[in-house]
XYZ file of C-alpha atoms in Angstrom:
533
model
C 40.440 32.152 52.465
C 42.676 31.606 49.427
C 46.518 30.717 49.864
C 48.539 34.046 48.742
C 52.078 32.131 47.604
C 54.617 34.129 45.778
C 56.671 32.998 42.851
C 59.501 31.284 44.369
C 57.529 28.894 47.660
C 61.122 29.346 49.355
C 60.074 32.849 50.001
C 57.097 31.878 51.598
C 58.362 31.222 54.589
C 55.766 32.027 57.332
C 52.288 33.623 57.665
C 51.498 34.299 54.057
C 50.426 30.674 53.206
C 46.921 30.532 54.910
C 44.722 27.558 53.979
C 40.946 27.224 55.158
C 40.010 28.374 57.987
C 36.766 28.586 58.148
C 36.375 24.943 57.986
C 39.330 24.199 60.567
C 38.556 22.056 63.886
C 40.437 21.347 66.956
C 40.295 17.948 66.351
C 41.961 18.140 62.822
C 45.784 16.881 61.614
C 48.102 19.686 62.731
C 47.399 22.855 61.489
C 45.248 21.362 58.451
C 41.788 21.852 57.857
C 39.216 18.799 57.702
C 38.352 20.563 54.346
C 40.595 20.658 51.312
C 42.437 23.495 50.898
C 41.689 26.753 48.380
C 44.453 25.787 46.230
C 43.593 23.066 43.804
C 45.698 20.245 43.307
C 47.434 19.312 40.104
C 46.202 17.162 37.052
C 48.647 15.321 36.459
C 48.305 11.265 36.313
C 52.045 10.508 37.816
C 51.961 13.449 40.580
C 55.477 13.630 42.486
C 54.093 12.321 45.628
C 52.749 9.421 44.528
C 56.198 8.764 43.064
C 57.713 9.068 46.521
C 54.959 6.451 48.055
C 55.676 3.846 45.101
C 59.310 4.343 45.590
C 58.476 4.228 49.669
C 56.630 1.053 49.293
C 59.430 -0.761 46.699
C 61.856 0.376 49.586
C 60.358 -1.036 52.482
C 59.418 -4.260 50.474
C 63.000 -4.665 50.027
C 64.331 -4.245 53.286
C 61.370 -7.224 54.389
C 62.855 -9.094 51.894
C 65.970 -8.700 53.153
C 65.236 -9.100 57.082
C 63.370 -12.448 56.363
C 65.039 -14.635 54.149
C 67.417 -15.699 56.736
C 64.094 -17.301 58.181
C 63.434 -19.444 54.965
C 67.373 -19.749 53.857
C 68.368 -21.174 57.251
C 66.109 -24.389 56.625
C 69.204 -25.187 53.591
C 71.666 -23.674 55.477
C 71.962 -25.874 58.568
C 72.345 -29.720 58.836
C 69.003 -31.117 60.090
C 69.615 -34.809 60.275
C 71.489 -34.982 63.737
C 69.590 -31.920 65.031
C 68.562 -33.598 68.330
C 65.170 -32.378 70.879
C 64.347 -32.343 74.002
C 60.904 -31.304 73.945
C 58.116 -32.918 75.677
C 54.699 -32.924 74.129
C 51.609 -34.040 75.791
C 47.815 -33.195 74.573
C 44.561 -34.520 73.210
C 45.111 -33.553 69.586
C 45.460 -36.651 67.459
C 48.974 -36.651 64.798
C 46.776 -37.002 61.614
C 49.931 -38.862 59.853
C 52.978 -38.041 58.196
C 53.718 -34.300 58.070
C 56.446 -34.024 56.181
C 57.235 -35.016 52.458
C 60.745 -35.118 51.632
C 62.307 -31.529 50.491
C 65.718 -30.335 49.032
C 65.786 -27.468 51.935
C 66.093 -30.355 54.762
C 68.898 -32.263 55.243
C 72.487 -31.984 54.895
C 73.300 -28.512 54.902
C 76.646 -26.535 55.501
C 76.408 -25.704 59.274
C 76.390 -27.448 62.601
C 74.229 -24.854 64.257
C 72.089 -26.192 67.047
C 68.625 -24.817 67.703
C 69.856 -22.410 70.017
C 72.925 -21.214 67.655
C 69.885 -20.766 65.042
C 67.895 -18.667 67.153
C 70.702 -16.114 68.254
C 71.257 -15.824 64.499
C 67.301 -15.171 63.620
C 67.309 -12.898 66.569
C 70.971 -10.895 65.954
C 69.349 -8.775 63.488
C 67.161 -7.141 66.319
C 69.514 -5.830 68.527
C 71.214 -3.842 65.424
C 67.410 -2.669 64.554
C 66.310 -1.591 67.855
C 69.308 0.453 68.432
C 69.270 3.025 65.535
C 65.254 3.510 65.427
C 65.355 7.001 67.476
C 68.494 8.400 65.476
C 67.069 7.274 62.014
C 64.033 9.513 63.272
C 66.163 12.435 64.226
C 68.792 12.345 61.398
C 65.983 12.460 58.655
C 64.360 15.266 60.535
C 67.981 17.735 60.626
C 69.606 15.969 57.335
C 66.408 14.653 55.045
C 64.671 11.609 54.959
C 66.035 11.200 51.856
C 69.369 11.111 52.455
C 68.885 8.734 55.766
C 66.274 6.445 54.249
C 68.268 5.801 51.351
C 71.492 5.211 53.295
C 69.232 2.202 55.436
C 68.148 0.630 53.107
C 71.614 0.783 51.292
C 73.546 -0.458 54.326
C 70.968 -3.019 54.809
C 71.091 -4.409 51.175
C 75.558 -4.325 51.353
C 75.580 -6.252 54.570
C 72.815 -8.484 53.089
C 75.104 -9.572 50.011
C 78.085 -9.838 52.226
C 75.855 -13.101 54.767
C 76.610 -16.039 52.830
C 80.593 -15.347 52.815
C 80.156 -13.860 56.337
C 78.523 -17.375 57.339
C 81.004 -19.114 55.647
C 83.594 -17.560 57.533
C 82.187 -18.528 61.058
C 78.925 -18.234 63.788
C 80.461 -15.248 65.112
C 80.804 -13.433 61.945
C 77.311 -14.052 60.750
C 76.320 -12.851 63.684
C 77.978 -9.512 63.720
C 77.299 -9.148 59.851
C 73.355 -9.825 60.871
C 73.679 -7.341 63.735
C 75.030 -4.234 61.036
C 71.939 -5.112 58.973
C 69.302 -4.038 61.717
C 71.437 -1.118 62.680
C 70.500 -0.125 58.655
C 67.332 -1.407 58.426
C 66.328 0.619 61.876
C 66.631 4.049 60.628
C 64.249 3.237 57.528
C 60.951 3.629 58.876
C 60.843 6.348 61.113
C 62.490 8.212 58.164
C 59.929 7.393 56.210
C 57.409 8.579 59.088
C 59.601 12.086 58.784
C 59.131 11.971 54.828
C 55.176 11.360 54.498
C 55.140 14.213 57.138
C 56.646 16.562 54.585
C 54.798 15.122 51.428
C 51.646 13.649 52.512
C 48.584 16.175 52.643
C 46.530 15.726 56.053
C 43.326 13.747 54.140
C 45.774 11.418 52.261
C 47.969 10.210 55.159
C 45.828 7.225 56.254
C 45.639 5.775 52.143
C 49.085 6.624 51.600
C 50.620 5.727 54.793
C 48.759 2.054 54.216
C 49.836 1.970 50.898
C 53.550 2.617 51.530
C 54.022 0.301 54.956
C 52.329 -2.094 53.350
C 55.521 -2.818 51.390
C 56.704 -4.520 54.586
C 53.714 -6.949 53.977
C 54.412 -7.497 49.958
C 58.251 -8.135 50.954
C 57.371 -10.847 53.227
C 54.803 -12.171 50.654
C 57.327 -12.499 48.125
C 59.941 -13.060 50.020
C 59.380 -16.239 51.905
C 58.507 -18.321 48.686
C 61.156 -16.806 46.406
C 63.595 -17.711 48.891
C 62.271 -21.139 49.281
C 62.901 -21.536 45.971
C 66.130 -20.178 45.414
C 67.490 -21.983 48.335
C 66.348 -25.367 46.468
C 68.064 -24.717 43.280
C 71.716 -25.996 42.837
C 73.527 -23.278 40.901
C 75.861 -21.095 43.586
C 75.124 -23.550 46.088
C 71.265 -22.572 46.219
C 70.626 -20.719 49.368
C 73.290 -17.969 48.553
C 70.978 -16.949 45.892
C 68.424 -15.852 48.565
C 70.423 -12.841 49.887
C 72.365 -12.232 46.376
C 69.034 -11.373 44.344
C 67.355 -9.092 47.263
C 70.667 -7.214 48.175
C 71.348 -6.911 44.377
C 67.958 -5.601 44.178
C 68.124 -3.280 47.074
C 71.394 -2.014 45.596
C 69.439 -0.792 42.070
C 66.836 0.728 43.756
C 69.267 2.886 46.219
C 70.824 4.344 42.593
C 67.352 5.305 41.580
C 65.714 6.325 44.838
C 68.868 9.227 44.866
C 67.842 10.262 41.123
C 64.361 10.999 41.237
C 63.383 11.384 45.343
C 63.888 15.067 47.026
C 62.996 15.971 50.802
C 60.050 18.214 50.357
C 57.753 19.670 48.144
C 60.032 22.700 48.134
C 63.213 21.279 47.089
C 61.700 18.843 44.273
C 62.864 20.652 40.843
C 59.747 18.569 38.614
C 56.758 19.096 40.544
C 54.383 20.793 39.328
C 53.366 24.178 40.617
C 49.750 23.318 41.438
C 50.871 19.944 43.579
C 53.421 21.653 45.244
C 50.938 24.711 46.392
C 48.553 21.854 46.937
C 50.550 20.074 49.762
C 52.269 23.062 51.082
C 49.260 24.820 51.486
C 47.498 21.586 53.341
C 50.511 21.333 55.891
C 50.439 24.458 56.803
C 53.965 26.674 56.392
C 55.794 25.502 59.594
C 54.581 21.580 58.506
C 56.113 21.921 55.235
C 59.565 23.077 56.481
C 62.520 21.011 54.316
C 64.539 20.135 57.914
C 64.817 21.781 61.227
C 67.779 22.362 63.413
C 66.607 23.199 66.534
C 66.878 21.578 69.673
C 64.825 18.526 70.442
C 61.674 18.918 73.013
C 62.769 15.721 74.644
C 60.945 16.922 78.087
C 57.659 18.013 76.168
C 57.458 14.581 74.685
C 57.991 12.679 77.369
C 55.343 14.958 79.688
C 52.813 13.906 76.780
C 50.327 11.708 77.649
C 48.987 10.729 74.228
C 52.577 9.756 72.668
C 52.454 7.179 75.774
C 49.089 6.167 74.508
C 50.425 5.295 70.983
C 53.802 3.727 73.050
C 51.515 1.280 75.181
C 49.677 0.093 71.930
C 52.248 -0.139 70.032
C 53.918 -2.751 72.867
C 50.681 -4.651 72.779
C 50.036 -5.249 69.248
C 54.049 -5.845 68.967
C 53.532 -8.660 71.877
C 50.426 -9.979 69.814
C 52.634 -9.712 66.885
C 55.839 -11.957 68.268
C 53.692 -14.816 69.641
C 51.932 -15.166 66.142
C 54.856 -14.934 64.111
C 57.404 -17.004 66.054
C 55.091 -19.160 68.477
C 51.704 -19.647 66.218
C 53.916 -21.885 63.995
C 55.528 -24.313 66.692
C 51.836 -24.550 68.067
C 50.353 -25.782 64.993
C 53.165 -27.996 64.100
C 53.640 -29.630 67.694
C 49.953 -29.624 69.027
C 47.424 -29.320 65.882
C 50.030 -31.312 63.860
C 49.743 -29.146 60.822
C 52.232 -30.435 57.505
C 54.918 -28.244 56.930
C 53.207 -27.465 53.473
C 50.038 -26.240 55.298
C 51.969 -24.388 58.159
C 54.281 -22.188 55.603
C 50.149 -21.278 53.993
C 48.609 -20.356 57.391
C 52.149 -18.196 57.952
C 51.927 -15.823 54.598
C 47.709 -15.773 54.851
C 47.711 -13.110 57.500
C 50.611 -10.736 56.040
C 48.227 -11.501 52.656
C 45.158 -10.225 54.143
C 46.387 -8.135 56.044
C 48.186 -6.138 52.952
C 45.214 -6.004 50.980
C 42.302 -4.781 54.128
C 45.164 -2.131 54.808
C 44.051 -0.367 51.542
C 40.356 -0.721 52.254
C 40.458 0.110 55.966
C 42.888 3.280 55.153
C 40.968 4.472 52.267
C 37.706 3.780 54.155
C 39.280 6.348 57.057
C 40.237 9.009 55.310
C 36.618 9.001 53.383
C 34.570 9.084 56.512
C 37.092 12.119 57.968
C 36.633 13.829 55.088
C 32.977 13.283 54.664
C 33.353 14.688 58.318
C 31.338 11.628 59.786
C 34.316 11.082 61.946
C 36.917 13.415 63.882
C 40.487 12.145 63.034
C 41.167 11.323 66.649
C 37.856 9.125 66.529
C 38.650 7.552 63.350
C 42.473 6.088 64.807
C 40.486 5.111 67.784
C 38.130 2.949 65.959
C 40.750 1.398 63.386
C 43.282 1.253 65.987
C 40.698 -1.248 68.217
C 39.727 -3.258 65.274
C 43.537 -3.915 64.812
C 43.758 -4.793 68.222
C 40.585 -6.016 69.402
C 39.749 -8.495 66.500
C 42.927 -10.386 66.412
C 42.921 -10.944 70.132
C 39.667 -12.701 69.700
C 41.335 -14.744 67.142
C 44.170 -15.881 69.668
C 40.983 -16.459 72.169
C 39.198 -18.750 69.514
C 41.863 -20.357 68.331
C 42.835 -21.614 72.174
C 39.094 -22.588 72.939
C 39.032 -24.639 68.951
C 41.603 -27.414 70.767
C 41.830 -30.085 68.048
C 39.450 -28.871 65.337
C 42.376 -27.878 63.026
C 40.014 -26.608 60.230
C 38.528 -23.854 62.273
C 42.026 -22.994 63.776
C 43.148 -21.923 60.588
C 39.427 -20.298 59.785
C 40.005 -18.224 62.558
C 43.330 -16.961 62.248
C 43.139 -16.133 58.706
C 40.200 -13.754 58.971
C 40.995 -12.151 62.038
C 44.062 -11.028 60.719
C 42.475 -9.724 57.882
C 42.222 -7.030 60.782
C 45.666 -6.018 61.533
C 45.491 -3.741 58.276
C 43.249 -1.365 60.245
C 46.544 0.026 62.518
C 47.868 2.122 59.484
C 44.615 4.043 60.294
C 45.130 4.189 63.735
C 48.134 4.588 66.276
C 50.805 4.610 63.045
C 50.212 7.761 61.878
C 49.023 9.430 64.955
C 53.025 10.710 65.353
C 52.224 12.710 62.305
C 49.083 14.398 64.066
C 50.541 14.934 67.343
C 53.838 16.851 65.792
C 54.878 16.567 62.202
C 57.837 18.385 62.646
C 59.060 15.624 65.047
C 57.297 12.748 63.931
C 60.143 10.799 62.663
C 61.718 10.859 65.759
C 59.213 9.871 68.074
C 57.936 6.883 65.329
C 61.438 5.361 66.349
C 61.334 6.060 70.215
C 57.536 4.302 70.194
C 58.880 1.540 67.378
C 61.475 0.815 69.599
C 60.182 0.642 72.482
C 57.486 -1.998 71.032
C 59.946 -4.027 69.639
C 61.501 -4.447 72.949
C 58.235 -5.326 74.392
C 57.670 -7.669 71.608
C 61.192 -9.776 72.212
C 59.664 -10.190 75.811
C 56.746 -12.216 74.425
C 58.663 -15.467 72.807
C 61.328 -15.064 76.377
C 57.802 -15.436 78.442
C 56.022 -17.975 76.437
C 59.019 -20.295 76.905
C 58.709 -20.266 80.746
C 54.923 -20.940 80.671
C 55.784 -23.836 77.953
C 59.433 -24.807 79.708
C 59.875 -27.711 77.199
C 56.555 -29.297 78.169
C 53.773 -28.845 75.638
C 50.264 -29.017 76.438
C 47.235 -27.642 74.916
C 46.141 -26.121 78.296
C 49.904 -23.987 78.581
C 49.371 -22.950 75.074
C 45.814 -21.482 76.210
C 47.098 -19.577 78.216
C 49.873 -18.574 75.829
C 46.939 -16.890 73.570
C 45.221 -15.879 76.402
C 48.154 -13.619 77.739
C 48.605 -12.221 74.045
C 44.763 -11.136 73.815
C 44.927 -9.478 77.134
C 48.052 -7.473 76.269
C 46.508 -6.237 73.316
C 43.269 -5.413 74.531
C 44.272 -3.885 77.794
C 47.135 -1.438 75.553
C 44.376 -0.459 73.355
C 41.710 0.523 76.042
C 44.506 2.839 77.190
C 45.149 4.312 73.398
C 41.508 4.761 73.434
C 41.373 6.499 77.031
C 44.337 8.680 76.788
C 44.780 8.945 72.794
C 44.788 12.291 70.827
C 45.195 13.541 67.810
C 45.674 16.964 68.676
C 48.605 19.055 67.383
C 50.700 19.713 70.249
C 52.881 22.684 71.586
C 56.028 21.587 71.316
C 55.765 21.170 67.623
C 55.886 24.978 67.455
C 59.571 25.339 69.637
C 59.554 28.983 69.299
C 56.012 29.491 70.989
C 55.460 26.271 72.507
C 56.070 27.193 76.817
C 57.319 25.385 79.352
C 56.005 21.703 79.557
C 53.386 21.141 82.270
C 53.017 17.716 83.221
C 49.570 18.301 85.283
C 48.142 20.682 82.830
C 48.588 17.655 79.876
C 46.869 15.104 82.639
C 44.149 17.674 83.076
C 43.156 17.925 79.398
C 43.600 14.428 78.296
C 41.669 12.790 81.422
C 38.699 14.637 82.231
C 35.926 13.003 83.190
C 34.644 10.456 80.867
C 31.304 10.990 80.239
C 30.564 8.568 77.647
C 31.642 6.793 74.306
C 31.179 10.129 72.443
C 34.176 12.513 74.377
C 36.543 9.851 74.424
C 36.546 8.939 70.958
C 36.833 12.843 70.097
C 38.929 14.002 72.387
């Protein structure tokens, strides 16, 4: 059936924009069909939405940037040659030789910070980010994503200008200054979840929502060996530099992202007619809404079984996450005895990879649901265990390589290759479940994981407690694959990609806690109904 749309789309405001039907399943993205919509899409090269993903991606590259220079700044920043340790290390590997060639980032820097000092300071950022994740979700959904996005990312770039005289000033100060940068930074990505939900037609999310998170990746990239070498250069004292150019930066592209970025479909003045019939007419007319202003189904969520499933995954691949980035380097250092040169390669490899098979394993997904050779809810199960399931075995073969520091790095450079695969699973399953919400609960499930992902480097210190061994760090990896692979089986048990109920407030009834248990947990009768439930 053809979409009827009047002149103005702001008129069309309810059951006149039909899409079709005939080739609709339960198992599709909302209210979507599987099959592309009657309405054609437009011709133009540079469509408006891809101008919101480019502008998406530059966004959330920045505010990587931003969050991990400290990491690479704080090497010129604090006075290593009196930094005394305490830490015992025992184990079979054999030290190779000299690890470290002299470098302008060690050495006499401006601060006395201790190793615990340093690691508040790394960490202070999180408890600002963590905090704000569920209101950035819920202000872009009643205010725009535009509005809320921009304003992160904004806050996040002022605050990242103001460190170096903020550190100059005193610990504390840092500290609170670091703290007010995660409380910007958190709001940025589940707005972003809230804006794909409003621009992103249902057989485009997984290629698009790979190609705009994967900014996160191509910050870090960039990031960590521009900073490097701005904190060696003398001019402005060097490692000032480092948080001048990517706040600077983040600064320009706030001025532009307000010029040429609009909520919705409906309320961009540029787009074309065909692209905006095109995506309004793939959403579906309550989908495609500019904001809502109703009351939050807080019960309904929290009665739904398969937003727990993406919750518990997301905690396990943010667990797996943590020990990699802030244990996999100590272990390769201490243990495998790795040169700093080698270890700073091995740590930008996997966000490498990993940005690049995003793109493949994304554009592969959306292919094989719209070839119809997968259901959508079958196609986030798969990716979603390759994300999980793959890099766990890495952790598991890098333990049982010991010594042989050639295959160590083998391993963990192709298994993360896999980690690209989650932007086709449990990431955008928000969208799926309720894209009128999605934004929000993006933040409660991000939030949640990164909680569960501070736990891993608090636990791997009591299993290590100062006393390195190869046989503690076993079980270090081992603990990490578990998590993963246990959160996942779960995803893949109780996952859906169902629209739900409460997306539509005024018909959705009242939630029913058993009634959700009964139709997500039926008996499993083989591979085939789990992965398409």
């Amino acid at each position: 059936m053809a979409a009827i749309l009047s002149d103005n789309p702001l008129d069309n405001d309810g059951p006149d924009l039909v899409i079709n039907e005939s080739r609709s399943r339960e198992t599709s993205y909302g209210t979507s069909s599987l099959g592309h919509p009657s309405v054609v899409d437009g011709k133009e090269c540079i469509k408006a939405r891809f101008v919101v993903g480019f502008m998406g991606f530059l966004g959330l590259a920045l505010v990587y940037a931003m969050r991990v220079n400290l990491s690479v700044a704080i090497v010129a920043m604090v006075n290593n040659t009196n930094q005394p340790s305490d830490i015992n290390v025992t184990g079979p590997c054999r030290d190779p030789g000299p690890k470290l060639s002299p470098s302008p980032l060690t050495g006499q820097g401006e601060f006395d910070w201790d190793a615990r000092t340093q690691g508040i300071i790394l960490g202070s950022f999180f408890y600002g980010y963590v905090l704000t994740q569920v209101p950035g979700g819920r202000l872009a959904e009643q205010y725009g994503a535009k509005k809320i996005f921009g304003w992160g990312i904004f806050i996040t770039a002022i605050f990242t200008l103001l460190s170096p005289p903020a550190a100059r000033m005193g610990e504390g100060v840092f500290i609170f200054v670091r703290v007010l940068e995660g409380l910007g930074e958190g709001v940025t990505f589940p707005s972003m979840v809230a804006m794909l939900a409003r621009w992103v037609p249902p057989l485009e999310r997984n290629t698009f929502a790979a190609a705009v998170y994967s900014g996160s990746n191509f910050g870090t990239i960039i990031a960590m060996p521009l900073s490097g070498y701005l904190a060696s250069v003398e001019w402005m004292g060097g490692w000032p530099l480092a948080f001048y150019v990517f706040g600077g930066l983040g600064v320009i592209w706030c001025v532009v992202w307000w010029q040429i970025i609009f909520d919705s479909p409906l309320t961009h003045p540029r787009i074309s007619p065909q692209e905006r019939d095109y995506i309004l007419a793939s959403l579906g007319p309550d989908n495609a809404q500019n904001k809502d202003d109703g009351d939050f189904p807080w019960v309904d969520i929290f009665c739904c079984l398969p937003f727990w499933a993406i919750m518990i995954t997301q905690c396990g691949m943010a667990w797996a996450f943590y020990t990699q980035l802030t244990e996999m380097p100590t272990y390769m250092d201490h243990i495998l005895h790795f040169s700093l040169e080698a270890n700073a390669i091995l740590t930008s490899i996997p966000y490498l990879t990993s940005w690049i098979s995003s793109l493949c394993f994304c554009r592969l997904a959306d292919w094989l649901i719209a070839k119809e050779y997968l259901s959508p809810v079958a196609s986030m199960k798969i990716f979603n265990s390759l994300a999980s399931v793959v890099p766990s075995l890495g952790f598991i073969g890098a333990a049982l390589a010991g010594c042989d520091r050639q295959l160590v790095m083998v391993i963990i450079s192709f298994t993360g290759t896999f980690v690209g695969a989650q932007y086709a699973g449990n990431q955008m399953n928000h969208i799926a479940l309720s894209p009128r919400y999605a934004g929000t609960m993006y933040g409660m499930t991000n939030g949640v994981a990164n909680l569960c992902g501070f736990l891993a480097p608090y636990t791997i210190g009591s299993i290590i407690s100062n006393h390195e061994t190869v046989g503690r760090w076993q079980v270090v990896f081992f603990l990490a694959a578990a998590v993963n692979i246990i959160t996942n089986l779960i995803y893949v048990i109780l996952g859906s990609a169902k629209e739900q109920p409460f997306n539509h407030p005024n018909t959705n009834p009242k939630p029913n806690f058993n009634s959700e248990i009964d139709e997500q947990t039926e008996p499993l009768l083989g591979v085939s109904e789990v992965l398409h439930r």
